[in-house]
Structures are given as C-alpha cells and as structure tokens.
Amino acid sequence: MIRTDEIREEWLEPEAEPKRPFRRTMRLGALFALVLALGFAGGLTVGAAGGTRVLSNLPLIGDGLNATPDPSVDFTEFWKVYNTLNSKFVPSSASSTIPTNEEKLWGAIQGLAESFGDPYTVFLPPEEAQMFKDDISGNFNGVGMEIGINDDGVLTVIAPLKGTPAARAGILSGDILIAIDGKSTEGMSTDQAVKLIRGPKGTNVVFTIFRSGKTSEITVTRDTIQVPTIEYVNDPKTGVYTIELYEFTANSVTLFDQALADFRASGSKKLIIDLRGNPGGYLDAAVDISSRFLPRGEVVVTEDYKGKERNLVHRSTGNSGVPADTQIVVLINQGTASASEILAGALNDHERATLIGTRSFGKGSVQELITIGRAALKVTVARWLTPAGVSISDGGLTPDITAERSPEDFASGNDPQRQRAIEFLTTGK
C-alpha cells in the first residue's frame, strides 16, 4: 500500500485489514518513524506522509537496476582512503573491531546516500533492512509515537499516538529528541533512532527532550501498541459535530463513512475534522475521504516527479457524503503529517474547509524502497503538491486561523484550538 508518509513510522498492530496495493504516503516512512516500534515510515508507502512504493526482490545487477559504472567519476581518492585505512588503521580500544569488506561497502553506500542531503533518502544495511520489513509485518512492541527530521535537521516527535505509552508519559508533538537512553541524536537518522527506541515489552527507554526552552527527561515503558483509528461525537449544546481521525489505515474510509452517516443523522451542519497528531497513512484512504467532500474529477493531490517521470494526479471520485451547505473546520498542528496534510490541503484549496490550529509538519515527499541483495535503499522520487500547486514539504500547511495549545493546556485537558473552531463555526468569526 502507499502511505503518504514516511515519516518513518512505527506502525500499529494490523487490524485484520483487507489487502490493498502496497502504496502509502510515509508514516515512514522515512516517512517519519513511528516508534511503536512500528515503523514504516511511512510514503514508502510503506507514508508521512509522503508515500513510498515498495519494489521487492530487485538485485543489485539485473532485474531493472543499472549497475553500469559512471566513467565521468574518478574514484582515485576513494581507493586511496580505502587502502590507507586497510594498511594503517589500529583499533583504539579492545572493544573496537575492524569492519568486514561487506561492512565497508555498506558504509560507503550509506555515505553516498547521505551526500544527497535528504533525510528520507536512506540506505539500509541488512540488519536495518530486516527491521524495516519487520515493521511492515506489524509484529513488534514499542512506545507509540512517530518521529521525523524537521526543517532544521533535528530529530523531532511528529505525534504520540492516542492511548500509547508515549502519550501517557507526556510526550508531545514538536518535542525535540536530544538523546535516547543517554545517546545523543545529533546527526542520527530516524531509522537509527527507531532501532534504539525499540525493545521488549515492559522495558524502559529514556528520552531527553527539549520543549519550550527547557530540557527534561521522560521515561517511557514499552508495550504492545493498539491505537484507535477514529472517534466521533455530536455536541447538542453547540450543534458542532467532531470527527477525530488518528491515522489513515486500510479501513479508515469505512469507519469515516460510518461517522458521516451518524453526522447526517444528527442534523448538524457544522463539522470539525480533527487531524491533530495524525501522522498519516494510506494515500488511497486520504483520496477516498477527500472524495466525500469534493466533486468528481477535482484534484486531491499530485505526485510531482520533476520531469523524471510523468506526474501522477489523484482526483476525487465524487462519492459525496456531506451536504454542500455544511460548514467545515479542519484542526491541524505540528503532528499533522503526510496523508493528513493531503486531506487538509485538498479541502482547504477547494475552499471546502477552514484550517485552524498551527502549521503542519510538512511531510510531502514520496519514497521508493528498492531491495538490493540483503540490503535496501529508500530514495525520494517525488513530492506532494496540493491542488493549488503548493509543495507540502516546503514548510507544511499554514492555518487560516492560528490557535496555539500549550503544554500546560495539554496537562490540564484544556483545548483552545477546538474552542476556537467551535467559535468560528457558531459565530462565523
């Protein structure tokens, strides 16, 4: 399936979902990393986000991969360094080891991938590639949060998933991860971070975080992750109906349709779609849900390949389930990523919804996963564009109405963002 992310995600335990094309937009992906220790990232689609396609069993030579040497590249300096290290290197401690020839090769390829300066283009040596495959299978324990690299190149919490150990411990969207179990995250990829965060159920992992100008430590106990996909409720006092969507799974559309049926039955004409802390999921789910609000044929999102491939435009199927006179607000924050940004951007660009909250994360790239022997390469191949042509990766989505929610608000249960949405829907201001 395609996930819109890659944010690398750590994914949830599967809910006996029907099989669909393996294409998503990145919760992983490097999508970001959902540290349930689930992690796809989502885009690989395996997402944030930004979807990733999985191409399985493609060897280094043959089966479509080009192994022709580039005659314009002079590898003299490389071989000088390679031979110098082999002839002169002495381990600095008894615990140090000399890498095998295979490990040297993986290290060189990792450096090549990193030279492109894209946090979502990552080479995965065999051990990390296997971990990624395990993430996709959904068989693991973790803490229940998605992480990614922000615009400053810093490891950041995209969103703790509702009801998970990370959320219960007080982890918040936007927290900067300074260290994991005392190990600095400077220069650390999401895949490396996920490897540290994972562990057996019942064990602890200590995060050193930076939030609101202060550094603190938060201990989280790993557990099996089970997260709800959707919740919805009508408030008879205000006449405002709220649908909270926590991720875009294969059955999200069915669940969303159930919520819409309940919404229509309530008689309300005022709807809040809460995408805060939603790190993304399946691209097709985001397109299908957008189709409940947009006429047939309207653009939902475009995969822009910058001329290297023909752009792929995803359009509404026009399966409308919402009355045209419904007033709609979409709540977003820094934890809104990938597929969530696609839905929010589509409804906003088509003037179907007003965005309230804070700027979204900005996971708008598409990754492709290529298996190379026992290793794998995740490479960014495209970017997501909203119907108005805005690149989601360039800073995320900006709300029409800015409303903050402080850590103190979270602690007290106060929700000024939702209150602002209700005010807008009931007063028009």
Short mmCIF file of C-alpha atoms in Angstrom, two decimals:
data_model
loop_
_atom_site.label_atom_id
_atom_site.label_comp_id
_atom_site.label_asym_id
_atom_site.label_seq_id
_atom_site.Cartn_x
_atom_site.Cartn_y
_atom_site.Cartn_z
CA MET A 1 0.00 0.00 0.00
CA ILE A 2 1.08 3.51 -0.31
CA ARG A 3 1.39 5.55 2.72
CA THR A 4 1.62 9.24 2.48
CA ASP A 5 4.22 9.40 4.88
CA GLU A 6 7.38 8.33 5.63
CA ILE A 7 7.90 9.90 8.31
CA ARG A 8 9.39 6.88 9.41
CA GLU A 9 6.71 5.23 11.33
CA GLU A 10 6.47 2.66 13.70
CA TRP A 11 3.30 1.04 12.81
CA LEU A 12 0.44 -0.40 14.75
CA GLU A 13 -0.56 -3.96 15.05
CA PRO A 14 -2.66 -4.73 11.99
CA GLU A 15 -6.43 -4.91 12.43
CA ALA A 16 -7.11 -7.76 10.04
CA GLU A 17 -7.25 -5.21 7.27
CA PRO A 18 -8.02 -6.26 3.70
CA LYS A 19 -5.08 -6.39 1.36
CA ARG A 20 -4.68 -3.38 -0.88
CA PRO A 21 -1.95 -2.20 -3.26
CA PHE A 22 1.17 -1.67 -1.20
CA ARG A 23 1.48 2.04 -1.68
CA ARG A 24 1.27 4.63 1.01
CA THR A 25 2.41 8.12 1.60
CA MET A 26 5.18 7.94 4.78
CA ARG A 27 4.45 7.47 8.13
CA LEU A 28 7.55 6.17 7.26
CA GLY A 29 8.23 6.23 6.10
CA ALA A 30 11.35 7.79 6.45
CA LEU A 31 8.10 8.66 6.05
CA PHE A 32 8.95 9.58 9.71
CA ALA A 33 9.32 6.98 12.21
CA LEU A 34 6.53 5.78 14.13
CA VAL A 35 8.13 4.43 17.09
CA LEU A 36 5.84 1.91 18.29
CA ALA A 37 8.26 0.35 17.02
CA LEU A 38 6.34 0.04 14.29
CA GLY A 39 7.86 1.77 11.79
CA PHE A 40 7.34 2.14 8.37
CA ALA A 41 7.79 5.44 7.79
CA GLY A 42 5.53 5.93 6.06
CA GLY A 43 5.45 7.17 1.76
CA LEU A 44 7.15 4.02 1.07
CA THR A 45 4.27 3.66 1.37
CA VAL A 46 5.05 1.84 3.20
CA GLY A 47 3.91 7.25 4.14
CA ALA A 48 4.32 10.76 6.11
CA ALA A 49 3.23 11.14 4.76
CA GLY A 50 4.52 11.03 1.58
CA GLY A 51 4.14 7.73 0.03
CA THR A 52 6.59 5.12 -0.73
CA ARG A 53 6.37 2.35 -3.23
CA VAL A 54 7.89 -0.98 -2.39
CA LEU A 55 9.77 -2.76 -5.14
CA SER A 56 10.63 -6.19 -3.86
CA ASN A 57 13.48 -8.51 -4.73
CA LEU A 58 15.42 -6.27 -7.10
CA PRO A 59 19.06 -7.45 -7.12
CA LEU A 60 22.00 -5.12 -7.50
CA ILE A 61 22.71 -6.36 -11.02
CA GLY A 62 19.86 -7.27 -13.32
CA ASP A 63 16.11 -7.11 -12.99
CA GLY A 64 15.96 -3.43 -13.93
CA LEU A 65 18.69 -1.89 -11.78
CA ASN A 66 21.50 -0.17 -13.65
CA ALA A 67 24.95 -1.31 -12.49
CA THR A 68 26.92 0.42 -15.26
CA PRO A 69 29.92 2.36 -13.87
CA ASP A 70 29.89 6.13 -14.45
CA PRO A 71 33.06 6.91 -16.48
CA SER A 72 32.87 10.60 -15.52
CA VAL A 73 33.58 9.83 -11.85
CA ASP A 74 37.20 9.49 -10.69
CA PHE A 75 37.40 7.02 -7.77
CA THR A 76 41.12 7.52 -7.21
CA GLU A 77 40.64 9.37 -3.93
CA PHE A 78 38.23 6.71 -2.71
CA TRP A 79 40.71 3.92 -3.29
CA LYS A 80 43.50 5.94 -1.65
CA VAL A 81 41.40 6.25 1.50
CA TYR A 82 40.24 2.64 1.33
CA ASN A 83 43.77 1.27 1.04
CA THR A 84 45.16 3.68 3.64
CA LEU A 85 42.57 2.58 6.18
CA ASN A 86 43.25 -1.09 5.48
CA SER A 87 47.01 -0.67 5.87
CA LYS A 88 47.18 1.77 8.80
CA PHE A 89 44.06 1.56 10.97
CA VAL A 90 44.59 0.25 14.51
CA PRO A 91 41.58 -0.23 16.85
CA SER A 92 41.64 2.42 19.59
CA SER A 93 40.26 0.08 22.25
CA ALA A 94 39.84 -3.59 22.96
CA SER A 95 36.15 -3.35 22.12
CA SER A 96 36.79 -1.80 18.67
CA THR A 97 36.61 -4.04 15.64
CA ILE A 98 37.79 -3.79 12.04
CA PRO A 99 34.84 -3.86 9.63
CA THR A 100 34.45 -6.66 7.14
CA ASN A 101 34.69 -5.89 3.44
CA GLU A 102 30.90 -6.05 3.24
CA GLU A 103 30.54 -3.61 6.12
CA LYS A 104 32.97 -1.24 4.41
CA LEU A 105 30.83 -1.40 1.29
CA TRP A 106 27.63 -0.70 3.22
CA GLY A 107 29.32 2.23 4.95
CA ALA A 108 30.44 3.72 1.64
CA ILE A 109 26.94 3.40 0.17
CA GLN A 110 25.42 4.97 3.29
CA GLY A 111 27.73 7.93 2.86
CA LEU A 112 26.71 8.23 -0.79
CA ALA A 113 23.02 8.31 0.12
CA GLU A 114 23.64 10.88 2.88
CA SER A 115 25.51 13.14 0.43
CA PHE A 116 22.19 13.96 -1.25
CA GLY A 117 21.17 15.85 1.91
CA ASP A 118 17.65 14.37 2.07
CA PRO A 119 16.63 12.90 5.46
CA TYR A 120 14.27 10.46 3.73
CA THR A 121 16.80 9.07 1.26
CA VAL A 122 18.46 6.35 3.31
CA PHE A 123 20.50 3.21 2.63
CA LEU A 124 19.59 0.33 4.94
CA PRO A 125 22.25 -2.32 5.59
CA PRO A 126 20.93 -5.88 6.01
CA GLU A 127 20.10 -5.61 9.73
CA GLU A 128 18.20 -2.34 9.33
CA ALA A 129 16.53 -3.57 6.14
CA GLN A 130 15.23 -6.60 8.01
CA MET A 131 13.99 -4.36 10.82
CA PHE A 132 12.10 -2.31 8.26
CA LYS A 133 10.47 -5.45 6.86
CA ASP A 134 9.51 -6.49 10.39
CA ASP A 135 7.90 -3.06 10.81
CA ILE A 136 5.75 -3.65 7.79
CA SER A 137 4.61 -7.01 9.14
CA GLY A 138 3.45 -5.28 12.30
CA ASN A 139 5.00 -7.73 14.74
CA PHE A 140 6.66 -5.67 17.44
CA ASN A 141 6.35 -3.64 20.59
CA GLY A 142 7.21 -0.01 21.12
CA VAL A 143 6.22 3.31 22.65
CA GLY A 144 3.67 4.54 20.12
CA MET A 145 4.95 7.73 18.53
CA GLU A 146 6.10 8.87 15.14
CA ILE A 147 9.34 10.75 14.69
CA GLY A 148 10.92 12.66 11.84
CA ILE A 149 13.60 15.14 10.90
CA ASN A 150 12.35 18.74 10.98
CA ASP A 151 13.44 21.62 8.71
CA ASP A 152 16.42 22.28 10.98
CA GLY A 153 17.65 18.71 10.61
CA VAL A 154 16.71 17.83 14.18
CA LEU A 155 15.04 14.62 15.33
CA THR A 156 11.51 15.61 16.35
CA VAL A 157 8.34 13.95 17.63
CA ILE A 158 5.72 14.14 14.90
CA ALA A 159 2.99 12.81 17.12
CA PRO A 160 2.44 10.45 20.04
CA LEU A 161 -0.46 8.17 19.16
CA LYS A 162 -3.51 8.35 21.38
CA GLY A 163 -3.58 5.91 24.27
CA THR A 164 0.00 4.71 23.78
CA PRO A 165 2.87 4.65 26.32
CA ALA A 166 4.40 7.77 24.73
CA ALA A 167 1.18 9.75 25.07
CA ARG A 168 0.59 8.58 28.64
CA ALA A 169 4.15 9.52 29.61
CA GLY A 170 3.63 13.09 28.43
CA ILE A 171 5.45 13.11 25.07
CA LEU A 172 4.02 15.91 22.87
CA SER A 173 4.07 16.76 19.16
CA GLY A 174 7.02 19.02 18.46
CA ASP A 175 9.25 17.71 21.25
CA ILE A 176 12.90 17.74 20.17
CA LEU A 177 14.69 14.47 20.93
CA ILE A 178 18.14 15.39 22.23
CA ALA A 179 19.13 11.91 23.40
CA ILE A 180 17.78 8.38 23.64
CA ASP A 181 18.96 6.40 26.65
CA GLY A 182 21.77 8.91 27.00
CA LYS A 183 22.95 8.65 23.40
CA SER A 184 22.98 11.97 21.53
CA THR A 185 20.71 12.15 18.49
CA GLU A 186 22.89 14.69 16.70
CA GLY A 187 23.23 13.52 13.10
CA MET A 188 21.07 10.45 13.84
CA SER A 189 18.63 9.20 11.19
CA THR A 190 15.08 8.16 12.03
CA ASP A 191 15.98 4.55 11.28
CA GLN A 192 18.86 4.65 13.77
CA ALA A 193 16.59 6.26 16.35
CA VAL A 194 13.89 3.63 15.92
CA LYS A 195 16.49 0.94 16.48
CA LEU A 196 17.34 2.49 19.85
CA ILE A 197 13.74 3.09 20.85
CA ARG A 198 12.57 -0.42 20.23
CA GLY A 199 12.80 -3.16 22.80
CA PRO A 200 10.92 -5.86 24.68
CA LYS A 201 7.53 -5.11 26.20
CA GLY A 202 7.83 -3.91 29.79
CA THR A 203 11.30 -2.40 29.39
CA ASN A 204 12.01 1.33 29.63
CA VAL A 205 13.52 3.87 27.26
CA VAL A 206 14.59 7.32 28.47
CA PHE A 207 14.16 10.34 26.19
CA THR A 208 15.96 13.61 26.78
CA ILE A 209 13.71 16.22 25.19
CA PHE A 210 13.82 19.94 24.54
CA ARG A 211 10.49 21.77 24.86
CA SER A 212 9.60 25.43 25.36
CA GLY A 213 13.23 26.36 26.06
CA LYS A 214 13.74 23.66 28.68
CA THR A 215 15.41 20.24 28.72
CA SER A 216 13.92 17.31 30.61
CA GLU A 217 13.92 13.52 30.71
CA ILE A 218 10.85 11.36 30.13
CA THR A 219 10.88 7.61 30.79
CA VAL A 220 8.52 5.51 28.67
CA THR A 221 7.71 1.84 29.23
CA ARG A 222 7.44 -0.14 26.01
CA ASP A 223 4.23 -2.03 25.31
CA THR A 224 2.17 -3.60 22.55
CA ILE A 225 0.61 -0.76 20.59
CA GLN A 226 -3.09 -0.67 19.83
CA VAL A 227 -4.43 2.67 18.68
CA PRO A 228 -7.99 3.66 17.74
CA THR A 229 -8.47 4.84 14.16
CA ILE A 230 -11.41 7.17 14.65
CA GLU A 231 -13.75 8.70 17.22
CA TYR A 232 -16.79 10.93 16.60
CA VAL A 233 -19.29 12.79 18.73
CA ASN A 234 -22.06 15.38 18.42
CA ASP A 235 -22.32 18.27 20.89
CA PRO A 236 -26.03 19.14 21.16
CA LYS A 237 -25.24 22.35 23.06
CA THR A 238 -23.30 23.92 20.20
CA GLY A 239 -24.60 21.86 17.29
CA VAL A 240 -21.00 21.08 16.31
CA TYR A 241 -20.11 17.54 15.26
CA THR A 242 -16.49 16.35 15.63
CA ILE A 243 -14.70 13.51 13.85
CA GLU A 244 -11.23 12.72 15.22
CA LEU A 245 -9.14 10.69 12.78
CA TYR A 246 -5.95 9.31 14.28
CA GLU A 247 -4.43 7.69 11.19
CA PHE A 248 -5.22 6.59 7.66
CA THR A 249 -5.46 2.80 7.76
CA ALA A 250 -6.88 0.48 5.12
CA ASN A 251 -10.28 0.54 6.85
CA SER A 252 -10.33 4.27 7.66
CA VAL A 253 -12.67 5.04 4.78
CA THR A 254 -15.28 2.56 6.01
CA LEU A 255 -15.04 3.96 9.53
CA PHE A 256 -15.19 7.55 8.24
CA ASP A 257 -18.33 6.72 6.25
CA GLN A 258 -19.93 5.40 9.43
CA ALA A 259 -19.06 8.67 11.14
CA LEU A 260 -20.52 10.68 8.25
CA ALA A 261 -23.73 8.65 8.41
CA ASP A 262 -24.01 9.48 12.10
CA PHE A 263 -23.23 13.13 11.31
CA ARG A 264 -26.04 13.34 8.75
CA ALA A 265 -28.44 11.65 11.16
CA SER A 266 -27.60 14.23 13.84
CA GLY A 267 -28.91 17.03 11.64
CA SER A 268 -25.81 19.14 12.31
CA LYS A 269 -24.41 21.40 9.60
CA LYS A 270 -21.21 22.21 11.47
CA LEU A 271 -18.33 19.74 11.28
CA ILE A 272 -14.85 19.60 12.80
CA ILE A 273 -12.38 17.13 11.31
CA ASP A 274 -9.60 16.80 13.88
CA LEU A 275 -6.31 15.74 12.26
CA ARG A 276 -4.03 16.89 15.07
CA GLY A 277 -1.40 14.31 15.87
CA ASN A 278 -2.36 12.24 12.81
CA PRO A 279 0.96 11.20 11.21
CA GLY A 280 -0.59 9.89 8.01
CA GLY A 281 -1.17 6.50 6.48
CA TYR A 282 -2.51 5.16 3.21
CA LEU A 283 -2.65 7.52 0.28
CA ASP A 284 -5.78 5.93 -1.16
CA ALA A 285 -7.56 6.47 2.17
CA ALA A 286 -6.75 10.19 2.05
CA VAL A 287 -8.00 10.43 -1.55
CA ASP A 288 -11.18 8.46 -0.80
CA ILE A 289 -12.05 10.56 2.24
CA SER A 290 -11.39 13.75 0.27
CA SER A 291 -13.84 12.43 -2.31
CA ARG A 292 -16.62 12.61 0.31
CA PHE A 293 -16.31 16.41 0.13
CA LEU A 294 -15.19 17.22 -3.42
CA PRO A 295 -16.94 16.89 -6.80
CA ARG A 296 -15.84 14.11 -9.13
CA GLY A 297 -12.66 14.91 -11.04
CA GLU A 298 -11.31 17.59 -8.70
CA VAL A 299 -7.60 17.28 -7.93
CA VAL A 300 -6.80 15.93 -4.47
CA VAL A 301 -3.00 15.74 -4.71
CA THR A 302 -0.27 15.50 -7.33
CA GLU A 303 2.90 13.43 -7.23
CA ASP A 304 5.48 15.74 -8.83
CA TYR A 305 8.45 13.83 -10.31
CA LYS A 306 10.23 16.99 -11.53
CA GLY A 307 10.36 15.72 -15.09
CA LYS A 308 11.98 12.35 -14.29
CA GLU A 309 8.63 10.61 -14.62
CA ARG A 310 5.18 11.70 -15.69
CA ASN A 311 3.38 13.42 -12.79
CA LEU A 312 0.62 11.38 -11.20
CA VAL A 313 -2.57 13.29 -10.36
CA HIS A 314 -5.01 11.80 -7.84
CA ARG A 315 -8.57 13.02 -8.32
CA SER A 316 -11.81 12.88 -6.36
CA THR A 317 -14.15 10.04 -7.23
CA GLY A 318 -17.07 12.24 -6.22
CA ASN A 319 -18.57 9.85 -3.69
CA SER A 320 -20.08 12.74 -1.78
CA GLY A 321 -21.36 12.02 1.69
CA VAL A 322 -21.51 15.54 3.08
CA PRO A 323 -24.25 18.13 2.40
CA ALA A 324 -22.93 21.06 0.34
CA ASP A 325 -24.04 23.62 2.93
CA THR A 326 -22.01 22.02 5.73
CA GLN A 327 -19.52 24.36 7.43
CA ILE A 328 -16.22 22.53 7.95
CA VAL A 329 -13.14 23.19 10.06
CA VAL A 330 -10.02 21.01 9.90
CA LEU A 331 -7.84 21.15 13.01
CA ILE A 332 -4.11 20.80 12.34
CA ASN A 333 -0.88 21.04 14.32
CA GLN A 334 2.77 20.01 14.08
CA GLY A 335 1.69 16.40 14.44
CA THR A 336 -0.43 16.60 11.28
CA ALA A 337 1.63 14.97 8.55
CA SER A 338 1.60 13.23 5.22
CA ALA A 339 -1.84 11.80 4.37
CA SER A 340 -3.35 14.22 6.89
CA GLU A 341 -1.75 17.13 5.06
CA ILE A 342 -3.09 15.82 1.77
CA LEU A 343 -6.67 15.75 3.08
CA ALA A 344 -6.39 19.12 4.83
CA GLY A 345 -4.69 20.74 1.83
CA ALA A 346 -7.28 19.42 -0.63
CA LEU A 347 -10.29 20.62 1.37
CA ASN A 348 -8.68 23.99 2.02
CA ASP A 349 -7.53 24.64 -1.55
CA HIS A 350 -11.00 23.85 -2.86
CA GLU A 351 -12.47 26.23 -0.23
CA ARG A 352 -14.37 23.38 1.37
CA ALA A 353 -12.83 23.78 4.82
CA THR A 354 -11.10 26.32 7.05
CA LEU A 355 -7.80 25.28 8.68
CA ILE A 356 -7.43 26.16 12.36
CA GLY A 357 -4.50 25.41 14.67
CA THR A 358 -0.78 25.62 13.99
CA ARG A 359 1.44 24.84 10.99
CA SER A 360 1.51 21.19 9.98
CA PHE A 361 4.68 19.09 9.91
CA GLY A 362 5.46 19.25 6.20
CA LYS A 363 5.99 15.63 5.17
CA GLY A 364 5.35 15.88 1.50
CA SER A 365 7.77 13.62 -0.30
CA VAL A 366 7.41 10.22 -1.92
CA GLN A 367 9.91 7.46 -1.25
CA GLU A 368 10.58 4.31 -3.21
CA LEU A 369 12.01 1.24 -1.49
CA ILE A 370 14.39 -0.87 -3.54
CA THR A 371 15.79 -4.17 -2.29
CA ILE A 372 19.50 -4.58 -3.04
CA GLY A 373 20.59 -8.06 -2.06
CA ARG A 374 20.03 -8.29 1.68
CA ALA A 375 20.09 -4.50 1.96
CA ALA A 376 17.62 -1.84 0.80
CA LEU A 377 17.57 1.74 -0.43
CA LYS A 378 14.81 4.25 0.33
CA VAL A 379 15.04 7.10 -2.13
CA THR A 380 12.89 10.20 -2.51
CA VAL A 381 11.43 10.16 -6.03
CA ALA A 382 8.71 12.82 -5.93
CA ARG A 383 6.98 15.44 -3.80
CA TRP A 384 3.33 16.01 -2.95
CA LEU A 385 1.61 19.10 -4.32
CA THR A 386 -1.76 20.35 -3.09
CA PRO A 387 -4.43 21.20 -5.70
CA ALA A 388 -3.13 24.79 -5.74
CA GLY A 389 0.38 23.53 -6.53
CA VAL A 390 1.81 24.11 -3.05
CA SER A 391 4.60 21.71 -2.03
CA ILE A 392 3.68 20.21 1.32
CA SER A 393 7.38 19.67 2.08
CA ASP A 394 8.07 23.40 1.92
CA GLY A 395 7.07 24.22 5.48
CA GLY A 396 3.80 22.33 5.72
CA LEU A 397 0.31 23.85 5.68
CA THR A 398 -0.38 27.24 7.23
CA PRO A 399 -3.70 27.52 9.10
CA ASP A 400 -6.24 30.16 8.10
CA ILE A 401 -6.71 30.89 11.79
CA THR A 402 -3.80 30.36 14.17
CA ALA A 403 -4.64 28.91 17.57
CA GLU A 404 -2.00 27.59 19.96
CA ARG A 405 -2.25 24.80 22.51
CA SER A 406 0.45 24.94 25.18
CA PRO A 407 1.94 22.05 27.19
CA GLU A 408 0.00 23.44 30.16
CA ASP A 409 -3.20 23.15 28.13
CA PHE A 410 -2.40 19.52 27.37
CA ALA A 411 -1.72 18.80 31.03
CA SER A 412 -4.98 20.40 32.16
CA GLY A 413 -7.08 19.00 29.34
CA ASN A 414 -7.85 22.49 28.05
CA ASP A 415 -8.24 22.68 24.26
CA PRO A 416 -8.21 26.29 22.99
CA GLN A 417 -7.82 25.10 19.39
CA ARG A 418 -11.06 23.16 19.46
CA GLN A 419 -12.73 26.03 21.32
CA ARG A 420 -11.61 28.40 18.54
CA ALA A 421 -13.05 26.04 15.92
CA ILE A 422 -16.41 25.95 17.72
CA GLU A 423 -16.39 29.74 17.99
CA PHE A 424 -15.74 30.06 14.26
CA LEU A 425 -18.47 27.60 13.31
CA THR A 426 -21.08 29.15 15.59
CA THR A 427 -20.32 32.84 15.01
CA GLY A 428 -18.60 32.89 11.64
CA LYS A 429 -15.68 34.81 13.13
#
